[in-house]
Amino acid sequence: MADLVTHVAVANLLGKSSRDDRTRALFLVGNCLPDVAYKGMLWVLGAPNWYCEPANSPLALIPLCFALALLFEEPWRRRAFGALLLGCWLHLLLDMGKTYLDHGVILWAFPFSMARVELGWYHPADMTWMFVPSLGLLIITELLARRLGRPL
């Protein structure tokens, strides 16, 4: 939960730069998409962990975002694809800072390489401590946007 709030808080802050509400919403959805795809394959489909890991790969997310963009009307598909993909890539950049037992989970070049990347700045358990500041960032961003007349 704390990880999701942190992802949404950062995406909400960066998404405020878009004046289009649909683009901003898709950016937020795209930011949650890698975890939704990973956990959906893992828990709903019962797939093994090694099968789900490409959901955290920038190249593997391109066809997923493309397929989701096809659900929108044709003139809007390019913008939907871009917002979804940028949101996904922001998610991966945030996750790259975690340490996953020094093994990494971001497959930057999948399917061309299974090499994993991590920076190891913080442990996943530290996300619990980041919950309150992330929630505060989310609330402050939203209040400022509403005060300036640009609510989400």
PDB file of N, CA and C in Angstrom, residues 98-136:
ATOM      1  N   LYS A  98      15.091   0.792  -5.344  1.00  0.00           N
ATOM      2  CA  LYS A  98      14.974  -0.227  -4.301  1.00  0.00           C
ATOM      3  C   LYS A  98      16.092  -1.255  -4.402  1.00  0.00           C
ATOM      4  N   THR A  99      16.287  -1.960  -3.308  1.00  0.00           N
ATOM      5  CA  THR A  99      17.180  -3.108  -3.325  1.00  0.00           C
ATOM      6  C   THR A  99      16.333  -4.368  -3.207  1.00  0.00           C
ATOM      7  N   TYR A 100      16.570  -5.303  -4.068  1.00  0.00           N
ATOM      8  CA  TYR A 100      15.849  -6.570  -4.070  1.00  0.00           C
ATOM      9  C   TYR A 100      16.842  -7.680  -3.752  1.00  0.00           C
ATOM     10  N   LEU A 101      17.338  -7.679  -2.531  1.00  0.00           N
ATOM     11  CA  LEU A 101      18.314  -8.678  -2.093  1.00  0.00           C
ATOM     12  C   LEU A 101      19.531  -8.712  -3.009  1.00  0.00           C
ATOM     13  N   ASP A 102      19.896  -7.544  -3.521  1.00  0.00           N
ATOM     14  CA  ASP A 102      21.045  -7.374  -4.419  1.00  0.00           C
ATOM     15  C   ASP A 102      20.932  -8.175  -5.708  1.00  0.00           C
ATOM     16  N   HIS A 103      19.707  -8.489  -6.119  1.00  0.00           N
ATOM     17  CA  HIS A 103      19.505  -9.204  -7.369  1.00  0.00           C
ATOM     18  C   HIS A 103      18.869  -8.331  -8.441  1.00  0.00           C
ATOM     19  N   GLY A 104      18.155  -7.324  -8.040  1.00  0.00           N
ATOM     20  CA  GLY A 104      17.466  -6.455  -8.985  1.00  0.00           C
ATOM     21  C   GLY A 104      16.219  -7.124  -9.529  1.00  0.00           C
ATOM     22  N   VAL A 105      15.310  -6.329 -10.022  1.00  0.00           N
ATOM     23  CA  VAL A 105      14.103  -6.875 -10.626  1.00  0.00           C
ATOM     24  C   VAL A 105      13.760  -6.150 -11.926  1.00  0.00           C
ATOM     25  N   ILE A 106      14.417  -5.034 -12.202  1.00  0.00           N
ATOM     26  CA  ILE A 106      14.151  -4.289 -13.426  1.00  0.00           C
ATOM     27  C   ILE A 106      14.979  -4.902 -14.550  1.00  0.00           C
ATOM     28  N   LEU A 107      14.298  -5.544 -15.485  1.00  0.00           N
ATOM     29  CA  LEU A 107      14.958  -6.167 -16.637  1.00  0.00           C
ATOM     30  C   LEU A 107      15.019  -5.129 -17.757  1.00  0.00           C
ATOM     31  N   TRP A 108      16.063  -4.319 -17.777  1.00  0.00           N
ATOM     32  CA  TRP A 108      16.104  -3.168 -18.680  1.00  0.00           C
ATOM     33  C   TRP A 108      16.134  -3.534 -20.148  1.00  0.00           C
ATOM     34  N   ALA A 109      16.653  -4.677 -20.495  1.00  0.00           N
ATOM     35  CA  ALA A 109      16.761  -5.014 -21.918  1.00  0.00           C
ATOM     36  C   ALA A 109      15.994  -6.276 -22.287  1.00  0.00           C
ATOM     37  N   PHE A 110      15.065  -6.723 -21.450  1.00  0.00           N
ATOM     38  CA  PHE A 110      14.277  -7.906 -21.785  1.00  0.00           C
ATOM     39  C   PHE A 110      13.507  -7.641 -23.071  1.00  0.00           C
ATOM     40  N   PRO A 111      13.477  -8.515 -24.021  1.00  0.00           N
ATOM     41  CA  PRO A 111      13.867  -9.916 -24.086  1.00  0.00           C
ATOM     42  C   PRO A 111      15.283 -10.148 -24.607  1.00  0.00           C
ATOM     43  N   PHE A 112      16.055  -9.104 -24.789  1.00  0.00           N
ATOM     44  CA  PHE A 112      17.396  -9.254 -25.338  1.00  0.00           C
ATOM     45  C   PHE A 112      18.426  -9.628 -24.282  1.00  0.00           C
ATOM     46  N   SER A 113      18.123  -9.336 -23.039  1.00  0.00           N
ATOM     47  CA  SER A 113      19.032  -9.659 -21.941  1.00  0.00           C
ATOM     48  C   SER A 113      18.212  -9.859 -20.668  1.00  0.00           C
ATOM     49  N   MET A 114      18.669 -10.769 -19.843  1.00  0.00           N
ATOM     50  CA  MET A 114      18.017 -10.996 -18.553  1.00  0.00           C
ATOM     51  C   MET A 114      18.773 -10.292 -17.429  1.00  0.00           C
ATOM     52  N   ALA A 115      19.680  -9.390 -17.778  1.00  0.00           N
ATOM     53  CA  ALA A 115      20.428  -8.634 -16.768  1.00  0.00           C
ATOM     54  C   ALA A 115      19.461  -7.732 -16.009  1.00  0.00           C
ATOM     55  N   ARG A 116      19.627  -7.685 -14.694  1.00  0.00           N
ATOM     56  CA  ARG A 116      18.747  -6.909 -13.831  1.00  0.00           C
ATOM     57  C   ARG A 116      19.488  -5.698 -13.281  1.00  0.00           C
ATOM     58  N   VAL A 117      18.722  -4.658 -12.995  1.00  0.00           N
ATOM     59  CA  VAL A 117      19.309  -3.411 -12.516  1.00  0.00           C
ATOM     60  C   VAL A 117      18.625  -3.002 -11.212  1.00  0.00           C
ATOM     61  N   GLU A 118      19.399  -2.515 -10.286  1.00  0.00           N
ATOM     62  CA  GLU A 118      18.872  -1.886  -9.077  1.00  0.00           C
ATOM     63  C   GLU A 118      19.936  -0.942  -8.546  1.00  0.00           C
ATOM     64  N   LEU A 119      19.499   0.120  -7.908  1.00  0.00           N
ATOM     65  CA  LEU A 119      20.439   1.069  -7.313  1.00  0.00           C
ATOM     66  C   LEU A 119      20.684   0.779  -5.843  1.00  0.00           C
ATOM     67  N   GLY A 120      19.718   0.176  -5.175  1.00  0.00           N
ATOM     68  CA  GLY A 120      19.885  -0.216  -3.784  1.00  0.00           C
ATOM     69  C   GLY A 120      19.881   0.930  -2.794  1.00  0.00           C
ATOM     70  N   TRP A 121      19.132   1.991  -3.083  1.00  0.00           N
ATOM     71  CA  TRP A 121      19.092   3.135  -2.181  1.00  0.00           C
ATOM     72  C   TRP A 121      18.225   2.880  -0.953  1.00  0.00           C
ATOM     73  N   TYR A 122      17.209   2.045  -1.088  1.00  0.00           N
ATOM     74  CA  TYR A 122      16.322   1.760   0.040  1.00  0.00           C
ATOM     75  C   TYR A 122      15.738   0.356  -0.118  1.00  0.00           C
ATOM     76  N   HIS A 123      15.299  -0.207   1.000  1.00  0.00           N
ATOM     77  CA  HIS A 123      14.702  -1.542   1.017  1.00  0.00           C
ATOM     78  C   HIS A 123      13.188  -1.419   0.851  1.00  0.00           C
ATOM     79  N   PRO A 124      12.532  -2.440   0.312  1.00  0.00           N
ATOM     80  CA  PRO A 124      11.069  -2.379   0.186  1.00  0.00           C
ATOM     81  C   PRO A 124      10.371  -2.139   1.528  1.00  0.00           C
ATOM     82  N   ALA A 125      10.957  -2.620   2.624  1.00  0.00           N
ATOM     83  CA  ALA A 125      10.352  -2.391   3.941  1.00  0.00           C
ATOM     84  C   ALA A 125      10.367  -0.908   4.321  1.00  0.00           C
ATOM     85  N   ASP A 126      11.281  -0.133   3.726  1.00  0.00           N
ATOM     86  CA  ASP A 126      11.343   1.298   4.020  1.00  0.00           C
ATOM     87  C   ASP A 126      10.152   2.061   3.439  1.00  0.00           C
ATOM     88  N   MET A 127       9.415   1.429   2.540  1.00  0.00           N
ATOM     89  CA  MET A 127       8.255   2.097   1.953  1.00  0.00           C
ATOM     90  C   MET A 127       7.213   2.425   3.023  1.00  0.00           C
ATOM     91  N   THR A 128       7.199   1.659   4.111  1.00  0.00           N
ATOM     92  CA  THR A 128       6.272   1.939   5.199  1.00  0.00           C
ATOM     93  C   THR A 128       6.558   3.314   5.792  1.00  0.00           C
ATOM     94  N   TRP A 129       7.829   3.654   5.912  1.00  0.00           N
ATOM     95  CA  TRP A 129       8.207   4.966   6.459  1.00  0.00           C
ATOM     96  C   TRP A 129       7.967   6.075   5.450  1.00  0.00           C
ATOM     97  N   MET A 130       7.917   5.740   4.173  1.00  0.00           N
ATOM     98  CA  MET A 130       7.681   6.744   3.145  1.00  0.00           C
ATOM     99  C   MET A 130       6.195   7.015   2.921  1.00  0.00           C
ATOM    100  N   PHE A 131       5.339   6.241   3.576  1.00  0.00           N
ATOM    101  CA  PHE A 131       3.895   6.367   3.369  1.00  0.00           C
ATOM    102  C   PHE A 131       3.388   7.747   3.767  1.00  0.00           C
ATOM    103  N   VAL A 132       3.722   8.196   4.963  1.00  0.00           N
ATOM    104  CA  VAL A 132       3.207   9.480   5.457  1.00  0.00           C
ATOM    105  C   VAL A 132       3.731  10.653   4.624  1.00  0.00           C
ATOM    106  N   PRO A 133       5.049  10.740   4.329  1.00  0.00           N
ATOM    107  CA  PRO A 133       5.490  11.842   3.464  1.00  0.00           C
ATOM    108  C   PRO A 133       4.866  11.787   2.067  1.00  0.00           C
ATOM    109  N   SER A 134       4.677  10.600   1.533  1.00  0.00           N
ATOM    110  CA  SER A 134       4.060  10.471   0.207  1.00  0.00           C
ATOM    111  C   SER A 134       2.612  10.915   0.238  1.00  0.00           C
ATOM    112  N   LEU A 135       1.901  10.532   1.280  1.00  0.00           N
ATOM    113  CA  LEU A 135       0.516  10.959   1.430  1.00  0.00           C
ATOM    114  C   LEU A 135       0.449  12.479   1.604  1.00  0.00           C
ATOM    115  N   GLY A 136       1.392  13.035   2.356  1.00  0.00           N
ATOM    116  CA  GLY A 136       1.463  14.481   2.519  1.00  0.00           C
ATOM    117  C   GLY A 136       1.728  15.179   1.193  1.00  0.00           C
TER     118      GLY A 136
END
